[in-house]
PDB file of C-alpha atoms and ligand atoms in Angstrom:
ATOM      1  CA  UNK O 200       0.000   0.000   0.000  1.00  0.00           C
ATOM      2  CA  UNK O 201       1.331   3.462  -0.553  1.00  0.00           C
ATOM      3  CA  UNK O 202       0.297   6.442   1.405  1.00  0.00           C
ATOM      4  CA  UNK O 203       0.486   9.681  -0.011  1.00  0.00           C
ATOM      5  CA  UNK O 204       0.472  12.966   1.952  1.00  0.00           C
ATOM      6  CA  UNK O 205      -1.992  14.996   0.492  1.00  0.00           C
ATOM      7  CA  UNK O 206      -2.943  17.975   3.085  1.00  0.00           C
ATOM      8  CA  UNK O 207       0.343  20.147   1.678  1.00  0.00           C
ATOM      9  CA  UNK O 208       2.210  22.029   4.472  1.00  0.00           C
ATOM     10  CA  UNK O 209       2.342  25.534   4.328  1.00  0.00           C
ATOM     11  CA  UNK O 210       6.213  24.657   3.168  1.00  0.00           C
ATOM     12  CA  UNK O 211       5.957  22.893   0.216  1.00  0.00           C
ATOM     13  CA  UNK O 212       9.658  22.099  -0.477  1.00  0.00           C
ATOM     14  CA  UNK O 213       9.216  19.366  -2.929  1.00  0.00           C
ATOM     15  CA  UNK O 214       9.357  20.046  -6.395  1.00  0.00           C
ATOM     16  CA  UNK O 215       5.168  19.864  -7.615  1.00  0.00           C
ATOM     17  CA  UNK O 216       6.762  18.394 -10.780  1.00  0.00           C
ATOM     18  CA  UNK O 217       3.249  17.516 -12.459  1.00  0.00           C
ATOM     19  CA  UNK O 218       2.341  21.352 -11.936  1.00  0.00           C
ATOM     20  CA  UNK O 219       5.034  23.298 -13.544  1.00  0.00           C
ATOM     21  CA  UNK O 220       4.568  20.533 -16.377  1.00  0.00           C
ATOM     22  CA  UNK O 221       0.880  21.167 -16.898  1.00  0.00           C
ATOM     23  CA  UNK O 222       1.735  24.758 -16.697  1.00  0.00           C
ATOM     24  CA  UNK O 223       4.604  24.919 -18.898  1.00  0.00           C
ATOM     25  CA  UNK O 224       6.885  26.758 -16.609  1.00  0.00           C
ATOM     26  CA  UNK O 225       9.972  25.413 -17.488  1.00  0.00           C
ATOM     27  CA  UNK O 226       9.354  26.417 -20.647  1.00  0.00           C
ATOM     28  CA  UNK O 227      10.446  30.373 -20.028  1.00  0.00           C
ATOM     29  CA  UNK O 228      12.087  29.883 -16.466  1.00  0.00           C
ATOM     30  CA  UNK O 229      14.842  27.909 -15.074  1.00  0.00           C
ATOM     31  CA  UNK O 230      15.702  27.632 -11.574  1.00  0.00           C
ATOM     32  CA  UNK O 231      18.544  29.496 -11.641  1.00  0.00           C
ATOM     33  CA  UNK O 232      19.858  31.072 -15.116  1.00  0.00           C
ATOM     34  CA  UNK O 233      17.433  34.210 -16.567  1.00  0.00           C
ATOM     35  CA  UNK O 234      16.187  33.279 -19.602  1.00  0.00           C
ATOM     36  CA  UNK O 235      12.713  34.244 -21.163  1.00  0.00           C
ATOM     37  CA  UNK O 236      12.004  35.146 -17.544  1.00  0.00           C
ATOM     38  CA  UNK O 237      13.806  35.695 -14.072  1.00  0.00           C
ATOM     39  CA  UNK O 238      15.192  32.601 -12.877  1.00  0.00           C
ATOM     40  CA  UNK O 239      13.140  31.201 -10.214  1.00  0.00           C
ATOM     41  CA  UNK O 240      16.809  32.002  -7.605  1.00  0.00           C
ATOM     42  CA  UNK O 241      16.078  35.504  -8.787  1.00  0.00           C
ATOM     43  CA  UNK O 242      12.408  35.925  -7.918  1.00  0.00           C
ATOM     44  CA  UNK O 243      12.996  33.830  -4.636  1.00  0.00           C
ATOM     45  CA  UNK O 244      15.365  36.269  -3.184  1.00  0.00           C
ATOM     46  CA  UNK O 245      13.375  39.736  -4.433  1.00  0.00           C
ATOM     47  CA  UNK O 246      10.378  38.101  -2.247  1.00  0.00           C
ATOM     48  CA  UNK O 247      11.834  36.466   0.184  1.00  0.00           C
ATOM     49  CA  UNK O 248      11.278  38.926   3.019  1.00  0.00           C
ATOM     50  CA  UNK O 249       7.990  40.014   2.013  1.00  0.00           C
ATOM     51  CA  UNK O 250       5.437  39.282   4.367  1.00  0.00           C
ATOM     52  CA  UNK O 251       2.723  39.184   1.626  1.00  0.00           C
ATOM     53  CA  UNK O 252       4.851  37.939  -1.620  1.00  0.00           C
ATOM     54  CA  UNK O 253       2.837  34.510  -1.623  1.00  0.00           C
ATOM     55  CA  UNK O 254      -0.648  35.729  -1.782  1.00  0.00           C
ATOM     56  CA  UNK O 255       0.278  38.221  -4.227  1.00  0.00           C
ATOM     57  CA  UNK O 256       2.392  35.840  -6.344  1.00  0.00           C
ATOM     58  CA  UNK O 257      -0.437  33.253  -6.149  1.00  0.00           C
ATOM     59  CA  UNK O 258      -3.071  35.311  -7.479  1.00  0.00           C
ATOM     60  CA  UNK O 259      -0.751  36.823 -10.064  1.00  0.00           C
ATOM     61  CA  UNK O 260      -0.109  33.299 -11.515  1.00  0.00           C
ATOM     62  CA  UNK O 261      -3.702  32.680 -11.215  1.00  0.00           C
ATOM     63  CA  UNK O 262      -5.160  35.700 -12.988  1.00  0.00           C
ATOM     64  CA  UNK O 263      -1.987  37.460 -14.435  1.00  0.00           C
ATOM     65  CA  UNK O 264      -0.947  40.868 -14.497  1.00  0.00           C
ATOM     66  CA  UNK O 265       1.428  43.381 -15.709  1.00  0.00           C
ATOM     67  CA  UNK O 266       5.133  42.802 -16.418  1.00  0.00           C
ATOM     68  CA  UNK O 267       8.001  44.735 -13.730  1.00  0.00           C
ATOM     69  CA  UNK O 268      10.766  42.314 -14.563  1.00  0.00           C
ATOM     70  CA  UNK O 269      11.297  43.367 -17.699  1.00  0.00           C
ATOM     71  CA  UNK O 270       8.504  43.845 -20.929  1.00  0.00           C
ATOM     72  CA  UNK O 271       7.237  41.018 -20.955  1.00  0.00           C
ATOM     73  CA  UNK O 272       4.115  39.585 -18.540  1.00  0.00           C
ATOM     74  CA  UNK O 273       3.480  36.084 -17.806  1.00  0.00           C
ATOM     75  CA  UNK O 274       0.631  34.798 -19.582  1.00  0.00           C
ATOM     76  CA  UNK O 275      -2.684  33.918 -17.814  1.00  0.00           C
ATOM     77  CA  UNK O 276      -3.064  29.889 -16.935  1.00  0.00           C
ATOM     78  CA  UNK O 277      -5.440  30.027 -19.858  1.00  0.00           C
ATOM     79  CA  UNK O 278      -2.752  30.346 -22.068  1.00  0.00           C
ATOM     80  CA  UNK O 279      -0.233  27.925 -20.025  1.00  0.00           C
ATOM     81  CA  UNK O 280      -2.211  24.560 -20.341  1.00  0.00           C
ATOM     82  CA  UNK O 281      -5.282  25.200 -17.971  1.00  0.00           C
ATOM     83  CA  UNK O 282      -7.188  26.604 -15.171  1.00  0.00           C
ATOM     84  CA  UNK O 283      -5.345  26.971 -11.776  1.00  0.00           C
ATOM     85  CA  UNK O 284      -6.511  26.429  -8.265  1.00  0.00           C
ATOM     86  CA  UNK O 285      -5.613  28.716  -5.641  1.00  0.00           C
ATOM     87  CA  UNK O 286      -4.928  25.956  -3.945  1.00  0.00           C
ATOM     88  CA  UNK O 287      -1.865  24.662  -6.862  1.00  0.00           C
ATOM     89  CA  UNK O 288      -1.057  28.389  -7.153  1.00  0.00           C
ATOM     90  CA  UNK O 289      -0.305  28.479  -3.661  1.00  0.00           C
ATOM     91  CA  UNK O 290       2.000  25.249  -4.376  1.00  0.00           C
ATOM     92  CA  UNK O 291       3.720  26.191  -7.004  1.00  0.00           C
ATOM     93  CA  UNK O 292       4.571  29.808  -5.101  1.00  0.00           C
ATOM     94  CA  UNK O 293       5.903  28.104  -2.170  1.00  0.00           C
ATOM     95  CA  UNK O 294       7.922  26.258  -4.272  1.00  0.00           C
ATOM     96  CA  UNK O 295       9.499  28.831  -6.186  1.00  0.00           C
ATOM     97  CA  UNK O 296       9.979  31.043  -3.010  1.00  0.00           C
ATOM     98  CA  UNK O 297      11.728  28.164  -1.826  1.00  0.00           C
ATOM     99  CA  UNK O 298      14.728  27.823  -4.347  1.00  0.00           C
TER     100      UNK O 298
HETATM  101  C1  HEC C 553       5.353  31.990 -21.522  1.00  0.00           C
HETATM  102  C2  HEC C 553       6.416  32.208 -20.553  1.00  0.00           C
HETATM  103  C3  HEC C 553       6.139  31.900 -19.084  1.00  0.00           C
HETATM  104  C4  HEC C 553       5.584  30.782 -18.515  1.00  0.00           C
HETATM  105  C5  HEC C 553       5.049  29.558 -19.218  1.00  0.00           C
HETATM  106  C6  HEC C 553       5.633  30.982 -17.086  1.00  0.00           C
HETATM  107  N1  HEC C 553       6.197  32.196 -16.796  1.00  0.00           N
HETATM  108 FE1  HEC C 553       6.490  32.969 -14.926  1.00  0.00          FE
HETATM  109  N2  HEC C 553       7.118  34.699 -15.773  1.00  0.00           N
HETATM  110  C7  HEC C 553       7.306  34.923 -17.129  1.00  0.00           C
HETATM  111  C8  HEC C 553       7.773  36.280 -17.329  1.00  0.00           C
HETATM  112  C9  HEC C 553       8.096  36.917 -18.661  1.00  0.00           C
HETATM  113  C10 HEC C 553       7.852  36.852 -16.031  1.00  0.00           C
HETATM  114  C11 HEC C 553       8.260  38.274 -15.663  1.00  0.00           C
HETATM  115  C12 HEC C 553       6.987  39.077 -15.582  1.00  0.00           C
HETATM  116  C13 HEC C 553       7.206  40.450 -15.072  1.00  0.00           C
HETATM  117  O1  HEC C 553       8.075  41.162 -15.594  1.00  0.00           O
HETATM  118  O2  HEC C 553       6.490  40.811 -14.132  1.00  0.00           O
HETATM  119  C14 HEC C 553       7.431  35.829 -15.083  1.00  0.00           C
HETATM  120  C15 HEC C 553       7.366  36.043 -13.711  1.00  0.00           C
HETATM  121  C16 HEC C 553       7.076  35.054 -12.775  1.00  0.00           C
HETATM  122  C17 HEC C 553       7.027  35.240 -11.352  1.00  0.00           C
HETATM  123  C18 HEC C 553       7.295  36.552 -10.627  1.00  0.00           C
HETATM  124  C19 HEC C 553       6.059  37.434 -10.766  1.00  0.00           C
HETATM  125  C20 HEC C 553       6.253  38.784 -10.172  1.00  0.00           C
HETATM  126  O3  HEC C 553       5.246  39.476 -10.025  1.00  0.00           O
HETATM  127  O4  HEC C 553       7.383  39.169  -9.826  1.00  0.00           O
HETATM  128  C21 HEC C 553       6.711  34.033 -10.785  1.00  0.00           C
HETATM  129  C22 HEC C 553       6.531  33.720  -9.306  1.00  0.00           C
HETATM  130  C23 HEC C 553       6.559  33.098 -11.872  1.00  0.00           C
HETATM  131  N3  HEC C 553       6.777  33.748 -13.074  1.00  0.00           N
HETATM  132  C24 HEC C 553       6.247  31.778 -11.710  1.00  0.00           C
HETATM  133  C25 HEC C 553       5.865  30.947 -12.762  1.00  0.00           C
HETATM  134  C26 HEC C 553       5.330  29.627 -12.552  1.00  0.00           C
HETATM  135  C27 HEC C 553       5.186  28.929 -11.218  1.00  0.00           C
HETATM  136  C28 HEC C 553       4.997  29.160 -13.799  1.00  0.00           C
HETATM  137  C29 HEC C 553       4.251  27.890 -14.111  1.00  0.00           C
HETATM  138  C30 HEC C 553       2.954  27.843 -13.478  1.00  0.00           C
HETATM  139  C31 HEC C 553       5.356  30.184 -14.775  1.00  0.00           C
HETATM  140  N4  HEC C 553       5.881  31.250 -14.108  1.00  0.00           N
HETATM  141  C32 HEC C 553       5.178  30.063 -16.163  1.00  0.00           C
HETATM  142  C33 HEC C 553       7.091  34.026 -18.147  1.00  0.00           C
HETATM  143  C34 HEC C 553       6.504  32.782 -17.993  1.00  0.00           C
END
């Protein structure tokens, strides 16, 4: 029998690898070289010490919003492979605040 975990801490260290494939994000970040986007190292440590970064973050990757990296915005989940939950959101943003 194998037991999954599935109530998520509020620290989700572990990589939500089936996420960030159904939502493309490799696919214009890295964890840690700039590329079409900040690195994932990058955003990490210009949020780290915000006490609000991953509600903001969350509902930015959730509904989108305008660029302040550089031009160009992230697109909307519609346009990444699918709807997003607030609850995967808030998964994926731990994650990446993590690296
Ligand atoms: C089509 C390219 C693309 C994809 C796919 C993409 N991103 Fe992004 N992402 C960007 C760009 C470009 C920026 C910089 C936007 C800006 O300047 O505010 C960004 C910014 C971010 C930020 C920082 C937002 C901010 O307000 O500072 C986070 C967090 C992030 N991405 C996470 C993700 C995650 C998680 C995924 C997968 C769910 C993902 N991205 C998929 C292009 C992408």
């Amino acid at each position: 029998m194998i037991l999954v975990a599935v109530a998520t801490p509020a620290i989700a260290q572990t990589e939500p690898t089936e996420l960030i494939n159904r939502q493309h994000c490799m696919f214009c970040h890295t964890v840690d070289a700039p590329f079409l986007a900040p690195s994932f190292h990058q955003i990490a440590e210009r949020y780290r010490k915000e006490p609000h970064a991953a509600d903001v973050l969350a509902r930015k990757l959730r509904l989108g919003g305008r660029a302040h990296w550089g031009d160009t915005p992230m697109p909307p989940p519609s346009e990444r492979g699918g709807p997003l939950s607030a609850r995967d959101a808030h998964t994926l943003v731990d994650w990446v605040l993590s690296q």
